[in-house]
Amino acid sequence: MNINSPLKSIKEVKPLAKAGADEFYCGICGIKLNDRPNSNLFNLKNIEELNDVIIKSHKYNKKVNLVVNRPDLDISSSINLIKKVDNLGVDGVVISNLLLLKKIKKINLRCNINLSVIHPILNPLALSFLTNQFKINKVCLPRHLSLKDISTFYNKNVKIETFILEGMCMNIEGHCGIHK
């Protein structure tokens, strides 16, 4: 089992690491490229804080994933940000946009590519197709799937992740107006 915790401040790294988190995911406030609410309640302050989070997390042997999962994001700005954070040493980027996946496929990134829950993978064939087309390391499955459904998604080439808490949304990820 792997525990992936949200992170909104560098102050959270030490207590969450000591509590058992294996990795963290976060967005950056003011950069409208992630689908997390754009405030300091849910995001790091800036790229400098992300750099500090990466350094501190790596001291605890924990991974950091930057969320760049807004479906309607600006592709050019996203690519520039991903290149920048890759150079900082971020361990992964969480993406939902297929065009962005296609564009970054051509870039030699060191970080992992993780598919966001916002890009719904509704069946194992979709998972196989996307992992064969793109260098995807991990996929976060939609929240509405049962444990029985999730068990059908086994794929030796990709890690499977799910949220343990519902986002209080009755819609299936990627198919509602909230994510547009």
CSV table of C-alpha atoms in Angstrom, one decimal:
chain,number,residue,atom,x,y,z
A,1,MET,CA,0.0,0.0,0.0
A,2,ASN,CA,1.1,3.5,-0.8
A,3,ILE,CA,-0.3,6.7,0.9
A,4,ASN,CA,-0.4,9.8,-1.3
A,5,SER,CA,-1.3,12.9,0.7
A,6,PRO,CA,-2.4,16.3,-0.5
A,7,LEU,CA,0.0,19.1,0.5
A,8,LYS,CA,-0.6,22.8,0.8
A,9,SER,CA,2.4,24.0,2.7
A,10,ILE,CA,6.0,23.1,3.4
A,11,LYS,CA,5.1,23.0,7.1
A,12,GLU,CA,3.1,19.8,6.4
A,13,VAL,CA,5.9,17.7,5.0
A,14,LYS,CA,7.5,16.6,8.3
A,15,PRO,CA,4.3,15.7,10.2
A,16,LEU,CA,2.8,13.9,7.2
A,17,ALA,CA,6.0,12.0,6.4
A,18,LYS,CA,6.2,10.9,10.1
A,19,ALA,CA,2.6,9.9,10.0
A,20,GLY,CA,3.3,7.5,7.1
A,21,ALA,CA,2.7,9.4,3.9
A,22,ASP,CA,4.8,7.9,1.1
A,23,GLU,CA,4.3,10.8,-1.4
A,24,PHE,CA,2.6,14.1,-1.8
A,25,TYR,CA,0.6,15.9,-4.5
A,26,CYS,CA,0.1,19.6,-4.7
A,27,GLY,CA,-0.8,22.5,-7.0
A,28,ILE,CA,0.6,26.0,-7.1
A,29,CYS,CA,-1.6,29.0,-6.2
A,30,GLY,CA,-2.1,31.6,-8.9
A,31,ILE,CA,-1.1,29.2,-11.7
A,32,LYS,CA,-4.4,28.2,-13.1
A,33,LEU,CA,-3.2,24.9,-14.5
A,34,ASN,CA,-4.6,22.5,-11.8
A,35,ASP,CA,-8.1,21.6,-10.9
A,36,ARG,CA,-7.6,22.1,-7.2
A,37,PRO,CA,-9.5,25.2,-5.8
A,38,ASN,CA,-7.2,28.1,-6.7
A,39,SER,CA,-6.4,29.3,-3.2
A,40,ASN,CA,-3.7,28.9,-0.5
A,41,LEU,CA,-6.1,26.5,1.3
A,42,PHE,CA,-5.3,23.8,-1.3
A,43,ASN,CA,-2.1,24.9,-3.0
A,44,LEU,CA,1.5,25.9,-2.4
A,45,LYS,CA,2.2,29.6,-2.6
A,46,ASN,CA,4.6,29.6,-5.5
A,47,ILE,CA,7.2,27.7,-7.5
A,48,GLU,CA,9.9,28.6,-4.9
A,49,GLU,CA,7.8,26.9,-2.2
A,50,LEU,CA,7.5,23.8,-4.5
A,51,ASN,CA,11.3,23.7,-4.8
A,52,ASP,CA,11.6,23.8,-1.0
A,53,VAL,CA,8.9,21.1,-0.6
A,54,ILE,CA,10.8,18.9,-3.1
A,55,ILE,CA,14.1,19.3,-1.2
A,56,LYS,CA,12.5,18.7,2.2
A,57,SER,CA,10.4,15.7,1.0
A,58,HIS,CA,13.4,14.1,-0.6
A,59,LYS,CA,15.3,14.3,2.8
A,60,TYR,CA,12.5,12.0,4.1
A,61,ASN,CA,12.7,9.9,0.9
A,62,LYS,CA,9.2,11.0,-0.1
A,63,LYS,CA,8.0,11.8,-3.6
A,64,VAL,CA,6.3,15.0,-4.8
A,65,ASN,CA,3.8,15.2,-7.6
A,66,LEU,CA,2.7,18.5,-9.1
A,67,VAL,CA,-1.0,18.6,-10.2
A,68,VAL,CA,-1.3,20.1,-13.7
A,69,ASN,CA,-4.7,18.5,-14.4
A,70,ARG,CA,-7.1,21.3,-15.4
A,71,PRO,CA,-8.9,20.0,-18.6
A,72,ASP,CA,-9.0,23.4,-20.2
A,73,LEU,CA,-5.4,24.5,-19.3
A,74,ASP,CA,-3.1,26.4,-21.6
A,75,ILE,CA,-0.9,23.7,-23.2
A,76,SER,CA,2.1,26.0,-23.8
A,77,SER,CA,2.1,27.3,-20.2
A,78,SER,CA,1.7,23.8,-18.9
A,79,ILE,CA,4.7,22.5,-21.0
A,80,ASN,CA,6.9,25.3,-19.7
A,81,LEU,CA,5.9,24.6,-16.1
A,82,ILE,CA,6.4,20.9,-16.4
A,83,LYS,CA,9.9,21.4,-17.9
A,84,LYS,CA,10.7,23.8,-15.0
A,85,VAL,CA,9.5,21.5,-12.2
A,86,ASP,CA,11.2,18.6,-13.9
A,87,ASN,CA,14.5,20.5,-13.6
A,88,LEU,CA,13.7,21.2,-9.9
A,89,GLY,CA,13.5,17.4,-9.3
A,90,VAL,CA,9.7,16.9,-9.0
A,91,ASP,CA,9.0,13.2,-9.0
A,92,GLY,CA,5.8,13.3,-11.1
A,93,VAL,CA,3.2,15.5,-12.7
A,94,VAL,CA,-0.5,14.7,-12.6
A,95,ILE,CA,-2.2,15.3,-15.9
A,96,SER,CA,-5.7,15.0,-17.3
A,97,ASN,CA,-5.4,16.6,-20.8
A,98,LEU,CA,-4.8,14.2,-23.7
A,99,LEU,CA,-3.3,16.9,-25.9
A,100,LEU,CA,-0.8,17.8,-23.1
A,101,LEU,CA,0.1,14.1,-22.8
A,102,LYS,CA,0.7,13.9,-26.5
A,103,LYS,CA,2.9,17.0,-26.5
A,104,ILE,CA,5.0,16.0,-23.5
A,105,LYS,CA,5.5,12.5,-24.9
A,106,LYS,CA,8.1,14.2,-27.2
A,107,ILE,CA,10.0,15.7,-24.3
A,108,ASN,CA,12.6,13.7,-22.4
A,109,LEU,CA,11.3,14.2,-18.9
A,110,ARG,CA,12.9,12.6,-15.8
A,111,CYS,CA,9.7,12.8,-13.8
A,112,ASN,CA,6.9,10.4,-14.0
A,113,ILE,CA,3.6,11.1,-15.8
A,114,ASN,CA,0.5,10.3,-13.7
A,115,LEU,CA,-3.0,10.3,-15.1
A,116,SER,CA,-5.4,12.4,-13.0
A,117,VAL,CA,-8.8,11.1,-11.7
A,118,ILE,CA,-10.3,13.9,-13.8
A,119,HIS,CA,-9.5,12.0,-17.0
A,120,PRO,CA,-11.8,9.1,-16.4
A,121,ILE,CA,-10.5,5.6,-17.1
A,122,LEU,CA,-13.8,3.7,-17.2
A,123,ASN,CA,-12.6,0.3,-18.2
A,124,PRO,CA,-9.4,-1.8,-18.4
A,125,LEU,CA,-9.2,-1.4,-22.2
A,126,ALA,CA,-8.9,2.4,-21.9
A,127,LEU,CA,-6.2,1.9,-19.3
A,128,SER,CA,-4.3,-0.4,-21.7
A,129,PHE,CA,-4.7,2.0,-24.6
A,130,LEU,CA,-3.4,5.0,-22.7
A,131,THR,CA,-0.5,3.3,-21.1
A,132,ASN,CA,0.6,1.9,-24.5
A,133,GLN,CA,0.3,5.4,-26.1
A,134,PHE,CA,2.0,7.4,-23.4
A,135,LYS,CA,4.6,6.9,-20.7
A,136,ILE,CA,2.2,6.8,-17.9
A,137,ASN,CA,3.5,5.7,-14.5
A,138,LYS,CA,0.3,5.8,-12.4
A,139,VAL,CA,-3.4,6.2,-13.0
A,140,CYS,CA,-6.0,7.5,-10.5
A,141,LEU,CA,-9.2,5.7,-11.1
A,142,PRO,CA,-12.6,7.3,-10.9
A,143,ARG,CA,-14.1,7.5,-7.3
A,144,HIS,CA,-17.3,5.7,-8.2
A,145,LEU,CA,-15.7,2.4,-8.9
A,146,SER,CA,-16.2,-0.5,-6.4
A,147,LEU,CA,-13.4,-2.6,-5.1
A,148,LYS,CA,-14.6,-5.4,-7.5
A,149,ASP,CA,-14.4,-2.9,-10.4
A,150,ILE,CA,-11.0,-1.7,-9.4
A,151,SER,CA,-9.6,-5.3,-9.3
A,152,THR,CA,-10.3,-5.7,-13.1
A,153,PHE,CA,-7.9,-2.8,-13.8
A,154,TYR,CA,-4.7,-4.7,-13.0
A,155,ASN,CA,-1.9,-3.8,-15.4
A,156,LYS,CA,1.7,-4.7,-14.7
A,157,ASN,CA,3.0,-1.6,-16.5
A,158,VAL,CA,1.2,1.0,-14.4
A,159,LYS,CA,0.4,1.7,-10.8
A,160,ILE,CA,-3.2,2.0,-9.9
A,161,GLU,CA,-4.4,4.7,-7.4
A,162,THR,CA,-7.8,5.6,-5.9
A,163,PHE,CA,-9.1,8.2,-3.5
A,164,ILE,CA,-10.4,6.9,-0.2
A,165,LEU,CA,-12.6,9.9,0.3
A,166,GLU,CA,-15.3,10.9,-2.1
A,167,GLY,CA,-15.0,14.5,-3.3
A,168,MET,CA,-18.7,15.0,-2.4
A,169,CYS,CA,-19.5,15.1,-6.1
A,170,MET,CA,-22.1,12.7,-7.5
A,171,ASN,CA,-20.8,13.1,-11.0
A,172,ILE,CA,-18.2,10.8,-12.7
A,173,GLU,CA,-14.9,12.6,-13.1
A,174,GLY,CA,-14.4,14.3,-16.4
A,175,HIS,CA,-18.1,14.3,-17.3
A,176,CYS,CA,-19.4,17.3,-15.5
A,177,GLY,CA,-19.4,21.1,-15.9
A,178,ILE,CA,-17.3,21.6,-12.8
A,179,HIS,CA,-14.2,20.3,-14.6
A,180,LYS,CA,-14.5,22.6,-17.6
